[in-house]
């Protein structure tokens, strides 16, 4: 049987477990340009293995370690417009699943979690290919998938102050990089903020961080009057802040942060 057939049977439930050879091949093919194999079969199979407790602590740790290496999360890093983005972005997506699982099970040690924060933040800053949906090949969505990992890490009990700073720096870089996001990347980044507020004592730090982003955006607008790049950056940050505001308001959370967010939106929005 081909890998495709075995994974189809595994997802259907007619194949109970995947063999080690299958798992090794999945890791090799995790960024296959075929969206059916990559997204519907390999990613879904990883999710099933992880959340149905089919990987023990050692196997989970090993998988996470391999996903963070240069030939997965950093495969072809710096390239843009090539298929290497699929391997990076789907390595990130499986890392997110592992961290979400560990938020409940708590099998990974402190060093592993903090190393993951550093690696994923570094990946988010180094990623140059910000495409979302690619015609004929499906979702790349590197920034959204990286945001999913950061959101899972933000909720993890082992995150320390250094890790929180890394997460905020990665979000900031993604917002200020003068990219026209088309596929709701700002929303995925925004979800990280309430997770940080819920799990960590971060309200004051996030207030200062949001104020700094406002200053950067307004300085760019003042220094680049009439240039479209500065406007696009403001639009990206504004979309992000709108999402943060709505999420926090719906959760009745982060009142001081949301007051600051509202004041920025009130100032920036074109209101008649």
mmCIF file of C-alpha atoms in Angstrom:
data_model
loop_
_atom_site.group_PDB
_atom_site.id
_atom_site.type_symbol
_atom_site.label_atom_id
_atom_site.label_comp_id
_atom_site.label_asym_id
_atom_site.label_seq_id
_atom_site.Cartn_x
_atom_site.Cartn_y
_atom_site.Cartn_z
ATOM 1 C CA UNK A 1 0.000 0.000 0.000
ATOM 2 C CA UNK A 2 1.095 3.564 -0.652
ATOM 3 C CA UNK A 3 1.430 6.088 2.165
ATOM 4 C CA UNK A 4 -1.731 7.779 0.901
ATOM 5 C CA UNK A 5 -3.723 4.559 1.148
ATOM 6 C CA UNK A 6 -2.396 3.702 4.603
ATOM 7 C CA UNK A 7 -3.203 7.166 5.940
ATOM 8 C CA UNK A 8 -6.696 7.036 4.450
ATOM 9 C CA UNK A 9 -7.295 3.739 6.222
ATOM 10 C CA UNK A 10 -5.851 5.114 9.463
ATOM 11 C CA UNK A 11 -8.120 8.160 9.407
ATOM 12 C CA UNK A 12 -11.119 5.991 8.518
ATOM 13 C CA UNK A 13 -10.307 3.705 11.447
ATOM 14 C CA UNK A 14 -9.735 0.522 9.449
ATOM 15 C CA UNK A 15 -6.019 0.772 10.290
ATOM 16 C CA UNK A 16 -5.583 1.079 14.054
ATOM 17 C CA UNK A 17 -2.005 2.330 14.277
ATOM 18 C CA UNK A 18 0.692 3.598 11.962
ATOM 19 C CA UNK A 19 4.021 1.810 11.859
ATOM 20 C CA UNK A 20 7.336 3.542 12.524
ATOM 21 C CA UNK A 21 8.068 3.467 8.777
ATOM 22 C CA UNK A 22 4.822 5.320 8.101
ATOM 23 C CA UNK A 23 5.649 7.974 10.692
ATOM 24 C CA UNK A 24 9.126 8.485 9.245
ATOM 25 C CA UNK A 25 7.658 8.888 5.759
ATOM 26 C CA UNK A 26 5.060 11.358 7.075
ATOM 27 C CA UNK A 27 7.834 13.556 8.427
ATOM 28 C CA UNK A 28 9.603 13.469 5.071
ATOM 29 C CA UNK A 29 6.393 14.271 3.186
ATOM 30 C CA UNK A 30 4.969 16.792 5.692
ATOM 31 C CA UNK A 31 5.455 19.619 3.200
ATOM 32 C CA UNK A 32 4.350 17.791 0.062
ATOM 33 C CA UNK A 33 2.853 20.281 -2.448
ATOM 34 C CA UNK A 34 -0.144 17.954 -2.832
ATOM 35 C CA UNK A 35 -2.638 19.561 -0.440
ATOM 36 C CA UNK A 36 -4.657 16.360 -0.060
ATOM 37 C CA UNK A 37 -1.637 14.375 1.145
ATOM 38 C CA UNK A 38 -0.178 17.230 3.187
ATOM 39 C CA UNK A 39 -3.280 18.697 4.829
ATOM 40 C CA UNK A 40 -6.046 16.093 4.722
ATOM 41 C CA UNK A 41 -3.915 13.023 5.392
ATOM 42 C CA UNK A 42 -0.540 13.756 7.009
ATOM 43 C CA UNK A 43 -1.624 16.637 9.234
ATOM 44 C CA UNK A 44 -4.888 14.939 10.191
ATOM 45 C CA UNK A 45 -3.013 11.718 10.972
ATOM 46 C CA UNK A 46 -0.588 13.567 13.227
ATOM 47 C CA UNK A 47 -3.539 15.105 15.034
ATOM 48 C CA UNK A 48 -5.166 11.724 15.522
ATOM 49 C CA UNK A 49 -1.939 10.141 16.794
ATOM 50 C CA UNK A 50 -1.273 12.966 19.227
ATOM 51 C CA UNK A 51 -4.733 13.502 20.698
ATOM 52 C CA UNK A 52 -5.641 9.810 20.881
ATOM 53 C CA UNK A 53 -2.557 9.227 23.087
ATOM 54 C CA UNK A 54 -0.808 6.925 20.594
ATOM 55 C CA UNK A 55 2.582 8.557 21.209
ATOM 56 C CA UNK A 56 4.312 8.087 24.546
ATOM 57 C CA UNK A 57 6.302 10.878 26.217
ATOM 58 C CA UNK A 58 9.583 9.870 24.591
ATOM 59 C CA UNK A 59 8.022 9.593 21.123
ATOM 60 C CA UNK A 60 6.301 12.964 21.495
ATOM 61 C CA UNK A 61 9.518 14.636 22.604
ATOM 62 C CA UNK A 62 11.422 13.069 19.704
ATOM 63 C CA UNK A 63 8.820 14.188 17.171
ATOM 64 C CA UNK A 64 8.901 17.739 18.523
ATOM 65 C CA UNK A 65 12.703 17.773 18.411
ATOM 66 C CA UNK A 66 12.743 16.619 14.782
ATOM 67 C CA UNK A 67 10.100 19.134 13.724
ATOM 68 C CA UNK A 68 12.193 22.011 15.109
ATOM 69 C CA UNK A 69 15.300 21.144 13.109
ATOM 70 C CA UNK A 70 16.761 22.839 10.028
ATOM 71 C CA UNK A 71 15.291 20.261 7.651
ATOM 72 C CA UNK A 72 11.739 20.895 8.864
ATOM 73 C CA UNK A 73 10.787 24.174 10.580
ATOM 74 C CA UNK A 74 13.765 25.943 8.980
ATOM 75 C CA UNK A 75 13.814 24.042 5.675
ATOM 76 C CA UNK A 76 14.631 26.551 2.934
ATOM 77 C CA UNK A 77 14.207 29.465 5.337
ATOM 78 C CA UNK A 78 14.681 32.784 3.547
ATOM 79 C CA UNK A 79 13.101 31.531 0.328
ATOM 80 C CA UNK A 80 9.890 33.058 -0.989
ATOM 81 C CA UNK A 81 7.611 31.755 -3.710
ATOM 82 C CA UNK A 82 8.923 28.181 -3.511
ATOM 83 C CA UNK A 83 7.345 24.956 -2.263
ATOM 84 C CA UNK A 84 9.704 24.844 0.730
ATOM 85 C CA UNK A 85 7.175 26.989 2.613
ATOM 86 C CA UNK A 86 4.855 24.006 2.973
ATOM 87 C CA UNK A 87 7.403 22.029 4.975
ATOM 88 C CA UNK A 88 8.053 24.954 7.297
ATOM 89 C CA UNK A 89 4.433 25.922 7.814
ATOM 90 C CA UNK A 90 3.119 22.401 8.355
ATOM 91 C CA UNK A 91 5.991 21.567 10.693
ATOM 92 C CA UNK A 92 4.785 24.582 12.691
ATOM 93 C CA UNK A 93 1.192 23.354 12.594
ATOM 94 C CA UNK A 94 2.116 19.944 14.014
ATOM 95 C CA UNK A 95 4.261 21.634 16.684
ATOM 96 C CA UNK A 96 1.143 23.599 17.646
ATOM 97 C CA UNK A 97 -0.805 20.355 18.046
ATOM 98 C CA UNK A 98 1.919 18.893 20.279
ATOM 99 C CA UNK A 99 1.984 21.969 22.524
ATOM 100 C CA UNK A 100 -1.830 22.063 22.747
ATOM 101 C CA UNK A 101 -1.779 18.429 23.816
ATOM 102 C CA UNK A 102 0.969 19.054 26.362
ATOM 103 C CA UNK A 103 -0.983 21.941 27.871
ATOM 104 C CA UNK A 104 -3.283 19.228 29.230
ATOM 105 C CA UNK A 105 -1.017 16.180 29.577
ATOM 106 C CA UNK A 106 2.172 17.964 30.790
ATOM 107 C CA UNK A 107 4.752 15.470 29.558
ATOM 108 C CA UNK A 108 7.335 17.852 28.086
ATOM 109 C CA UNK A 109 9.942 19.359 30.390
ATOM 110 C CA UNK A 110 10.623 23.047 31.001
ATOM 111 C CA UNK A 111 13.723 23.167 28.793
ATOM 112 C CA UNK A 112 11.849 21.675 25.834
ATOM 113 C CA UNK A 113 9.013 24.186 26.086
ATOM 114 C CA UNK A 114 11.329 27.187 26.389
ATOM 115 C CA UNK A 115 13.496 25.933 23.512
ATOM 116 C CA UNK A 116 10.342 25.651 21.412
ATOM 117 C CA UNK A 117 9.441 29.271 22.165
ATOM 118 C CA UNK A 118 12.872 30.410 20.994
ATOM 119 C CA UNK A 119 12.821 28.264 17.832
ATOM 120 C CA UNK A 120 9.306 29.259 16.786
ATOM 121 C CA UNK A 121 9.884 32.960 17.480
ATOM 122 C CA UNK A 122 13.104 32.795 15.448
ATOM 123 C CA UNK A 123 11.203 31.042 12.663
ATOM 124 C CA UNK A 124 8.468 33.695 12.601
ATOM 125 C CA UNK A 125 11.057 36.458 12.287
ATOM 126 C CA UNK A 126 13.087 34.640 9.608
ATOM 127 C CA UNK A 127 10.116 33.527 7.464
ATOM 128 C CA UNK A 128 9.993 35.456 4.178
ATOM 129 C CA UNK A 129 7.168 33.602 2.406
ATOM 130 C CA UNK A 130 3.933 35.027 3.787
ATOM 131 C CA UNK A 131 1.538 33.580 1.206
ATOM 132 C CA UNK A 132 -1.764 32.271 2.532
ATOM 133 C CA UNK A 133 -3.714 30.178 0.042
ATOM 134 C CA UNK A 134 -1.799 29.101 -3.073
ATOM 135 C CA UNK A 135 -3.865 28.189 -6.108
ATOM 136 C CA UNK A 136 -3.488 24.521 -7.019
ATOM 137 C CA UNK A 137 -1.488 23.684 -3.893
ATOM 138 C CA UNK A 138 -3.697 24.769 -1.000
ATOM 139 C CA UNK A 139 -2.764 26.501 2.216
ATOM 140 C CA UNK A 140 0.765 27.582 3.068
ATOM 141 C CA UNK A 141 -0.323 30.165 5.676
ATOM 142 C CA UNK A 142 3.072 30.321 7.361
ATOM 143 C CA UNK A 143 2.314 33.328 9.563
ATOM 144 C CA UNK A 144 -1.034 31.905 10.691
ATOM 145 C CA UNK A 145 0.502 28.524 11.492
ATOM 146 C CA UNK A 146 3.334 30.177 13.395
ATOM 147 C CA UNK A 147 0.746 32.194 15.305
ATOM 148 C CA UNK A 148 -1.043 28.968 16.222
ATOM 149 C CA UNK A 149 2.140 27.687 17.869
ATOM 150 C CA UNK A 150 2.693 30.950 19.728
ATOM 151 C CA UNK A 151 -0.896 30.886 20.977
ATOM 152 C CA UNK A 152 -0.480 27.338 22.285
ATOM 153 C CA UNK A 153 2.807 28.302 23.949
ATOM 154 C CA UNK A 154 1.231 31.412 25.496
ATOM 155 C CA UNK A 155 -1.114 29.120 27.429
ATOM 156 C CA UNK A 156 1.585 26.733 28.609
ATOM 157 C CA UNK A 157 2.339 26.853 32.365
ATOM 158 C CA UNK A 158 6.099 26.607 31.739
ATOM 159 C CA UNK A 159 6.331 29.892 29.845
ATOM 160 C CA UNK A 160 8.479 32.463 31.666
ATOM 161 C CA UNK A 161 8.994 36.211 31.198
ATOM 162 C CA UNK A 162 11.698 35.680 28.589
ATOM 163 C CA UNK A 163 9.342 33.447 26.627
ATOM 164 C CA UNK A 164 6.550 36.033 26.794
ATOM 165 C CA UNK A 165 8.915 38.684 25.436
ATOM 166 C CA UNK A 166 9.922 36.346 22.595
ATOM 167 C CA UNK A 167 6.267 35.769 21.719
ATOM 168 C CA UNK A 168 5.464 39.496 21.692
ATOM 169 C CA UNK A 169 8.551 40.259 19.586
ATOM 170 C CA UNK A 170 7.492 37.668 17.008
ATOM 171 C CA UNK A 171 3.983 39.134 16.809
ATOM 172 C CA UNK A 172 5.385 42.650 16.472
ATOM 173 C CA UNK A 173 7.713 41.630 13.655
ATOM 174 C CA UNK A 174 4.833 39.980 11.801
ATOM 175 C CA UNK A 175 2.717 43.130 12.103
ATOM 176 C CA UNK A 176 5.372 45.673 11.121
ATOM 177 C CA UNK A 177 6.944 43.908 8.149
ATOM 178 C CA UNK A 178 4.915 45.751 5.446
ATOM 179 C CA UNK A 179 3.083 42.719 4.098
ATOM 180 C CA UNK A 180 -0.435 42.816 2.689
ATOM 181 C CA UNK A 181 -2.013 39.892 4.513
ATOM 182 C CA UNK A 182 -4.986 38.457 2.634
ATOM 183 C CA UNK A 183 -6.056 35.419 4.646
ATOM 184 C CA UNK A 184 -6.859 36.643 8.156
ATOM 185 C CA UNK A 185 -3.347 36.335 9.504
ATOM 186 C CA UNK A 186 -3.995 39.336 11.772
ATOM 187 C CA UNK A 187 -6.865 37.452 13.429
ATOM 188 C CA UNK A 188 -4.657 34.460 14.190
ATOM 189 C CA UNK A 189 -2.011 36.745 15.687
ATOM 190 C CA UNK A 190 -4.645 38.554 17.757
ATOM 191 C CA UNK A 191 -5.798 35.352 19.450
ATOM 192 C CA UNK A 192 -2.415 35.127 21.186
ATOM 193 C CA UNK A 193 -3.072 38.249 23.288
ATOM 194 C CA UNK A 194 -6.061 36.969 25.328
ATOM 195 C CA UNK A 195 -4.204 33.688 25.851
ATOM 196 C CA UNK A 196 -1.274 35.588 27.358
ATOM 197 C CA UNK A 197 -3.617 37.645 29.515
ATOM 198 C CA UNK A 198 -5.513 34.581 30.684
ATOM 199 C CA UNK A 199 -2.540 32.419 31.614
ATOM 200 C CA UNK A 200 0.133 34.932 32.614
ATOM 201 C CA UNK A 201 0.400 38.160 34.644
ATOM 202 C CA UNK A 202 1.125 40.255 31.572
ATOM 203 C CA UNK A 203 -1.381 43.112 31.403
ATOM 204 C CA UNK A 204 1.104 45.918 32.105
ATOM 205 C CA UNK A 205 3.695 44.470 29.719
ATOM 206 C CA UNK A 206 1.126 44.151 26.931
ATOM 207 C CA UNK A 207 -0.043 47.735 27.504
ATOM 208 C CA UNK A 208 3.536 48.963 27.077
ATOM 209 C CA UNK A 209 4.013 46.724 24.041
ATOM 210 C CA UNK A 210 0.873 48.015 22.300
ATOM 211 C CA UNK A 211 1.909 51.597 23.046
ATOM 212 C CA UNK A 212 5.300 50.956 21.463
ATOM 213 C CA UNK A 213 3.716 49.525 18.313
ATOM 214 C CA UNK A 214 1.485 52.608 18.055
ATOM 215 C CA UNK A 215 4.541 54.861 18.286
ATOM 216 C CA UNK A 216 6.392 52.900 15.586
ATOM 217 C CA UNK A 217 3.428 53.042 13.209
ATOM 218 C CA UNK A 218 2.824 56.757 13.748
ATOM 219 C CA UNK A 219 6.525 57.547 13.315
ATOM 220 C CA UNK A 220 6.567 55.669 10.020
ATOM 221 C CA UNK A 221 3.489 57.570 8.853
ATOM 222 C CA UNK A 222 5.075 60.918 9.782
ATOM 223 C CA UNK A 223 8.399 60.088 8.128
ATOM 224 C CA UNK A 224 6.903 58.523 4.983
ATOM 225 C CA UNK A 225 3.972 60.795 4.148
ATOM 226 C CA UNK A 226 2.206 59.592 1.025
ATOM 227 C CA UNK A 227 4.108 56.297 0.806
ATOM 228 C CA UNK A 228 1.884 53.245 0.602
ATOM 229 C CA UNK A 229 4.119 50.978 2.717
ATOM 230 C CA UNK A 230 3.546 52.954 5.914
ATOM 231 C CA UNK A 231 -0.190 52.999 5.248
ATOM 232 C CA UNK A 232 -0.234 49.230 4.731
ATOM 233 C CA UNK A 233 1.582 48.726 8.035
ATOM 234 C CA UNK A 234 -0.990 50.864 9.825
ATOM 235 C CA UNK A 235 -3.799 48.912 8.174
ATOM 236 C CA UNK A 236 -2.289 45.591 9.287
ATOM 237 C CA UNK A 237 -1.882 46.779 12.884
ATOM 238 C CA UNK A 238 -5.379 48.276 12.845
ATOM 239 C CA UNK A 239 -6.874 44.961 11.695
ATOM 240 C CA UNK A 240 -4.944 43.206 14.455
ATOM 241 C CA UNK A 241 -6.168 45.658 17.106
ATOM 242 C CA UNK A 242 -9.781 45.362 15.935
ATOM 243 C CA UNK A 243 -9.567 41.604 16.449
ATOM 244 C CA UNK A 244 -7.899 41.997 19.846
ATOM 245 C CA UNK A 245 -10.611 44.434 20.916
ATOM 246 C CA UNK A 246 -13.497 42.180 19.880
ATOM 247 C CA UNK A 247 -11.970 39.050 21.405
ATOM 248 C CA UNK A 248 -11.190 40.713 24.737
ATOM 249 C CA UNK A 249 -14.590 42.369 24.867
ATOM 250 C CA UNK A 250 -16.393 39.083 24.167
ATOM 251 C CA UNK A 251 -14.357 37.374 26.894
ATOM 252 C CA UNK A 252 -14.771 40.318 29.308
ATOM 253 C CA UNK A 253 -11.025 40.208 29.771
ATOM 254 C CA UNK A 254 -8.040 42.592 29.776
ATOM 255 C CA UNK A 255 -9.952 45.786 30.527
ATOM 256 C CA UNK A 256 -6.894 48.061 30.727
ATOM 257 C CA UNK A 257 -5.401 46.632 27.542
ATOM 258 C CA UNK A 258 -8.689 46.982 25.706
ATOM 259 C CA UNK A 259 -9.106 50.585 26.813
ATOM 260 C CA UNK A 260 -5.716 51.348 25.249
ATOM 261 C CA UNK A 261 -6.647 49.446 22.095
ATOM 262 C CA UNK A 262 -9.925 51.357 21.772
ATOM 263 C CA UNK A 263 -8.169 54.725 22.080
ATOM 264 C CA UNK A 264 -5.762 53.816 19.264
ATOM 265 C CA UNK A 265 -8.573 52.601 17.011
ATOM 266 C CA UNK A 266 -10.619 55.699 17.769
ATOM 267 C CA UNK A 267 -7.661 57.860 16.739
ATOM 268 C CA UNK A 268 -6.757 55.903 13.613
ATOM 269 C CA UNK A 269 -10.150 55.062 12.176
ATOM 270 C CA UNK A 270 -11.766 57.344 9.644
ATOM 271 C CA UNK A 271 -14.923 58.315 11.512
ATOM 272 C CA UNK A 272 -17.482 60.746 10.106
#
